[in-house]
Amino acid sequence: MVQTSARLLRLLSLLQAHREWSGVELAERLGVTARTVRRDVGRLRELGYPVHATAGVPGYRLGAGTDLPPLLLDDDEAVAVAVGLRTAAGGSVSGIEETSVRALAKLERVLPSRLRHRVRALRSMTVPMGRAGSAVDPASLAAIAAACRDHETLRFDYRTHEGQESVRAAEPYRLVHSGRHWYLLGWDTGRGDWRTYRVDRLSLRTPNGARFVPRDLPDSDLAAYMSRSISSAPYRYQGRFTMHAPAEVVAEHMPATTGTIEPIDERTCVLSSGANDLDELAVWVALMDVDFEVHEPPELVDRIRALSARLATAAAVSSASSVSRLAGSSRAGGSGRPRGTDPGK
């Protein structure tokens, strides 16, 4: 009985996590036969969960409007969880943003309409305080996460960093939170290439487009790929440096949205970062207080040389002025005693 109950909960979780499952897929995931799957689906229906059979290839999907299994939350608890997930998805609690979006997408899919209205009403009457980073509607994040899960093409209006607007269509694959912004990794069907989109700059169009067959991802290390896409690719200049410090030390100064770091050995690493201005790139790296060598771009070396000469001149002139002021102060004070004092006291 315990094994059967655990399997029913696992089946319920699978039905929640995906729009549609074939009987064969469920049998493989659960390690049982297709006949056992049909019997377990019947048990869920007896418990009140509307598991619908799909036409064509035998399959199953979970209908909306059920109690919120397997927690069996009441209405007030469901509203509290939905609001809490929306808040966390907005980045108010560091480290759980992406998890919150996945949970929110799953919850809102089975949330009864009467509770959706309560969540929207509470949200509309709440005034958030400002915080760093861009504001993104959690409902949009949940819709994008659902499209990633169900392999549905997204259609949206997009505004670039320069303010140019266009209509895009993309196969969505991953949502990534950088700490300040949300990004969508997708295959742009119009441009025939992988693209990274700032979620706060897109406005979803409904309904979604056709379903697609997932492609191989552009990199096995998506975190590194997204870091490169965000920190270097969009900019005019892509800098590459050898930093004479351990990778973990450099990482403390350079977040993933600003640069990518690849260890060379225990004492050195390669830093890649981008900027639209050479001075910005040079000053940013110099302020890390770590010795470095420039590999790319070649013109950055000349710019650093010019900046170094300017700083050296400023330091020499400032030092000479300080000496001159000290000398003038000494002559005015005679023996060095502060002016206005009585030597006899």
XYZ file of C-alpha atoms in Angstrom:
345
model
C 0.000 0.000 0.000
C 2.822 2.402 0.874
C 4.522 1.690 -2.464
C 1.261 2.276 -4.345
C 0.582 5.551 -2.501
C 4.102 6.813 -3.205
C 3.682 5.926 -6.868
C 0.369 7.802 -7.021
C 2.028 10.924 -5.605
C 4.854 10.574 -8.133
C 2.323 10.191 -10.946
C 0.460 13.252 -9.699
C 3.686 15.262 -9.633
C 4.513 14.236 -13.211
C 1.063 15.234 -14.413
C 1.485 18.636 -12.780
C 4.941 19.241 -14.217
C 4.084 18.622 -17.891
C 1.132 19.530 -20.078
C 0.789 16.103 -21.626
C 2.264 12.623 -21.095
C 1.895 9.496 -23.174
C 1.144 6.280 -21.346
C 4.492 4.853 -22.436
C 6.401 7.873 -21.067
C 4.644 7.636 -17.707
C 5.295 3.911 -17.509
C 9.014 4.464 -18.159
C 9.246 7.250 -15.567
C 7.458 5.192 -12.911
C 9.114 1.883 -13.762
C 5.783 0.084 -14.215
C 3.677 -1.265 -17.061
C 1.193 0.740 -19.121
C -1.587 -1.306 -17.505
C -0.458 -0.173 -14.033
C -0.444 3.436 -15.246
C -4.066 3.105 -16.412
C -5.021 1.602 -13.056
C -3.247 4.419 -11.122
C -4.910 7.068 -13.283
C -8.254 5.501 -12.370
C -7.380 5.769 -8.661
C -6.528 9.476 -9.060
C -9.873 10.057 -10.749
C -11.620 8.300 -7.862
C -9.850 10.732 -5.503
C -11.291 13.675 -7.435
C -8.406 14.659 -9.683
C -9.568 15.314 -13.278
C -7.017 13.358 -15.305
C -8.095 13.648 -18.938
C -7.219 11.217 -21.704
C -5.882 12.804 -24.911
C -6.930 11.896 -28.444
C -4.619 10.143 -30.902
C -1.654 8.581 -29.185
C -2.890 7.372 -25.760
C -1.904 9.960 -23.195
C -2.955 11.889 -20.114
C -3.083 15.441 -18.804
C -4.200 16.961 -15.528
C -7.129 19.350 -15.726
C -7.200 22.747 -14.010
C -9.376 23.666 -11.070
C -8.442 20.827 -8.736
C -7.469 20.989 -5.097
C -3.782 21.808 -5.010
C -2.190 18.349 -4.710
C -0.300 16.943 -3.014
C -0.334 19.632 -0.278
C -4.136 19.977 -0.279
C -4.023 23.678 0.556
C -7.177 25.565 1.473
C -8.091 28.774 -0.368
C -6.324 31.166 2.011
C -3.162 29.063 2.015
C -3.169 28.824 -1.775
C -3.429 32.603 -2.129
C -0.611 33.084 0.395
C 1.653 30.650 -1.470
C 0.924 32.261 -4.849
C 1.645 35.764 -3.528
C 4.810 34.556 -1.797
C 6.067 32.907 -4.989
C 5.373 36.054 -7.005
C 7.329 38.096 -4.480
C 10.253 35.669 -4.467
C 10.238 35.483 -8.277
C 10.738 39.235 -8.313
C 14.101 38.762 -6.626
C 13.238 39.901 -3.110
C 14.792 36.717 -1.704
C 18.206 36.059 -3.234
C 18.936 32.639 -4.671
C 15.400 31.265 -5.117
C 14.119 33.363 -8.016
C 14.305 30.661 -10.702
C 12.919 27.981 -8.387
C 10.044 30.305 -7.499
C 9.190 30.816 -11.172
C 9.048 27.054 -11.779
C 6.844 26.551 -8.736
C 4.644 29.508 -9.702
C 4.139 28.126 -13.214
C 3.080 24.776 -11.754
C 0.768 26.360 -9.166
C -0.999 28.795 -11.484
C -1.729 25.991 -13.911
C -4.078 24.297 -11.414
C -5.173 27.372 -9.450
C -8.983 27.749 -9.588
C -10.197 30.950 -11.264
C -11.763 32.269 -8.051
C -8.343 32.195 -6.373
C -6.615 33.778 -9.366
C -8.932 36.771 -8.940
C -7.990 37.060 -5.252
C -4.264 36.927 -6.064
C -4.635 39.642 -8.716
C -6.699 41.824 -6.377
C -4.124 41.561 -3.596
C -1.301 42.323 -6.013
C -3.089 45.373 -7.448
C -3.534 46.824 -3.956
C 0.099 46.289 -2.948
C 2.716 49.004 -3.434
C 6.281 47.601 -3.590
C 9.272 49.669 -2.532
C 11.923 50.218 -5.196
C 14.963 47.980 -5.410
C 17.979 47.495 -7.641
C 17.406 45.766 -10.936
C 14.609 45.738 -13.480
C 10.965 45.103 -12.635
C 9.440 42.013 -14.256
C 5.840 40.837 -13.940
C 5.889 37.407 -12.262
C 2.908 36.415 -14.435
C 5.084 36.930 -17.523
C 7.853 34.844 -15.954
C 5.378 32.068 -15.213
C 4.039 32.195 -18.792
C 7.562 32.025 -20.244
C 8.518 29.168 -17.916
C 5.403 27.263 -19.016
C 6.298 27.809 -22.692
C 9.827 26.505 -22.028
C 8.356 23.449 -20.350
C 5.763 22.757 -23.047
C 8.055 23.608 -26.015
C 5.723 26.299 -27.349
C 7.036 29.127 -29.543
C 6.748 32.586 -27.990
C 5.728 35.707 -29.913
C 6.600 39.049 -28.367
C 7.436 42.699 -28.936
C 11.040 43.458 -28.035
C 12.945 46.657 -27.313
C 16.734 46.606 -27.616
C 19.230 48.492 -25.448
C 19.300 51.235 -28.105
C 15.508 51.564 -28.002
C 14.774 49.838 -31.319
C 11.499 47.890 -31.287
C 10.634 44.796 -33.284
C 8.355 41.758 -33.261
C 10.165 38.516 -32.461
C 9.341 34.822 -32.491
C 11.559 32.468 -30.512
C 11.703 28.926 -29.232
C 12.174 29.417 -25.460
C 14.589 27.171 -23.570
C 15.711 28.673 -20.252
C 15.037 31.568 -17.892
C 18.134 32.919 -16.139
C 18.274 35.377 -13.241
C 21.526 37.328 -12.997
C 20.836 39.036 -9.661
C 19.640 42.258 -11.345
C 17.793 41.136 -14.459
C 15.866 38.196 -15.891
C 17.010 36.804 -19.261
C 15.429 34.373 -21.709
C 17.619 32.056 -23.765
C 15.882 31.171 -27.005
C 16.305 30.262 -30.647
C 15.214 33.276 -32.709
C 13.278 31.729 -35.597
C 13.491 34.884 -37.717
C 17.263 35.250 -37.354
C 18.052 31.551 -37.257
C 20.365 31.806 -34.253
C 20.517 31.668 -30.463
C 19.609 34.918 -28.741
C 19.467 36.240 -25.177
C 16.566 38.564 -24.342
C 16.058 40.846 -21.333
C 12.635 39.836 -20.024
C 11.800 43.363 -18.843
C 12.179 44.543 -22.451
C 9.711 42.091 -23.984
C 5.932 42.090 -24.090
C 4.312 38.741 -24.736
C 1.735 38.289 -27.467
C -1.027 35.719 -27.140
C -1.657 33.027 -27.987
C 1.678 31.251 -28.144
C 2.917 29.882 -31.447
C 3.243 26.291 -32.572
C 5.006 23.630 -30.547
C 8.575 22.796 -31.565
C 11.033 19.932 -31.319
C 13.782 20.988 -28.858
C 17.236 21.669 -30.310
C 20.574 20.854 -28.757
C 21.536 23.662 -26.402
C 24.353 25.961 -27.589
C 26.683 24.960 -24.738
C 26.839 22.222 -22.128
C 27.691 24.909 -19.552
C 24.722 27.244 -19.881
C 25.838 29.435 -16.987
C 29.124 30.229 -18.758
C 27.349 30.685 -22.090
C 24.848 33.143 -20.612
C 27.639 34.988 -18.824
C 29.480 35.474 -22.127
C 26.306 36.523 -23.899
C 25.480 39.127 -21.269
C 28.926 40.426 -20.309
C 30.792 40.553 -23.642
C 28.818 39.811 -26.792
C 26.487 42.864 -26.761
C 29.338 45.380 -26.520
C 31.543 47.135 -29.076
C 34.798 45.994 -27.436
C 35.480 42.510 -26.065
C 38.399 42.521 -23.665
C 40.485 39.491 -22.712
C 42.991 39.678 -19.863
C 45.315 37.421 -17.917
C 44.763 38.255 -14.267
C 47.572 37.487 -11.817
C 45.297 36.320 -9.030
C 43.262 33.157 -8.333
C 39.942 32.878 -10.180
C 37.965 33.033 -6.933
C 39.645 36.321 -5.970
C 38.852 37.903 -9.340
C 35.269 36.604 -9.123
C 34.751 38.656 -5.959
C 35.281 41.808 -8.049
C 33.626 40.674 -11.280
C 30.052 39.293 -11.176
C 28.896 36.887 -13.880
C 26.917 39.642 -15.627
C 30.105 41.711 -16.053
C 32.675 39.128 -17.102
C 33.564 35.455 -17.405
C 36.522 33.931 -15.584
C 38.461 30.810 -16.584
C 41.187 29.496 -14.251
C 44.661 28.917 -15.719
C 46.290 27.627 -12.549
C 46.118 28.339 -8.823
C 47.552 31.847 -9.239
C 46.238 33.141 -12.579
C 43.053 33.197 -14.633
C 41.639 34.607 -17.873
C 39.042 37.357 -17.642
C 36.733 38.222 -20.560
C 34.553 41.308 -20.379
C 32.989 43.813 -22.726
C 32.263 47.555 -22.884
C 31.274 50.194 -25.410
C 34.123 52.454 -24.281
C 37.824 51.576 -23.983
C 38.314 53.869 -20.980
C 35.495 52.136 -19.130
C 37.031 48.738 -19.824
C 40.512 49.865 -18.748
C 39.405 51.603 -15.543
C 37.097 48.741 -14.506
C 39.908 46.175 -14.693
C 42.493 48.506 -13.132
C 40.295 49.215 -10.105
C 40.315 45.522 -9.197
C 43.799 46.092 -7.711
C 45.164 42.975 -9.445
C 48.126 42.848 -11.847
C 47.015 41.984 -15.367
C 48.040 41.620 -19.016
C 45.924 42.741 -21.969
C 45.427 40.352 -24.905
C 42.421 41.877 -26.664
C 41.537 44.303 -28.113
C 44.923 45.615 -29.347
C 43.833 49.261 -29.169
C 43.202 48.889 -25.443
C 46.974 48.672 -24.841
C 47.484 52.110 -26.429
C 44.591 53.514 -24.437
C 45.999 52.196 -21.148
C 49.399 53.674 -22.028
C 47.797 57.100 -22.626
C 45.811 56.884 -19.404
C 48.928 55.856 -17.479
C 50.854 58.866 -18.808
C 48.009 61.182 -17.889
C 47.762 59.753 -14.378
C 51.534 59.924 -13.905
C 51.534 63.596 -14.958
C 48.654 64.357 -12.618
C 50.465 62.635 -9.744
C 53.713 64.564 -10.418
C 51.958 67.938 -10.673
C 49.887 67.254 -7.562
C 53.005 66.217 -5.621
C 54.870 69.386 -6.656
C 51.910 71.551 -5.608
C 51.783 69.869 -2.219
C 55.501 70.502 -1.621
C 55.070 74.150 -2.629
C 52.167 74.635 -0.217
C 54.094 73.031 2.640
C 57.111 75.240 1.962
C 54.949 78.382 1.948
C 53.334 77.355 5.201
C 56.760 76.807 6.800
C 58.060 80.255 5.752
C 54.965 81.959 7.084
C 55.238 80.246 10.450
C 58.946 80.968 11.069
C 60.227 78.243 13.373
C 57.333 76.049 12.516
C 55.148 77.063 15.486
C 51.530 77.754 14.540
C 50.902 81.434 13.880
C 49.096 83.319 16.643
C 50.672 81.411 19.560
C 52.720 82.987 22.355
C 56.127 81.227 22.787
C 56.208 82.289 26.378
C 53.180 80.282 27.340
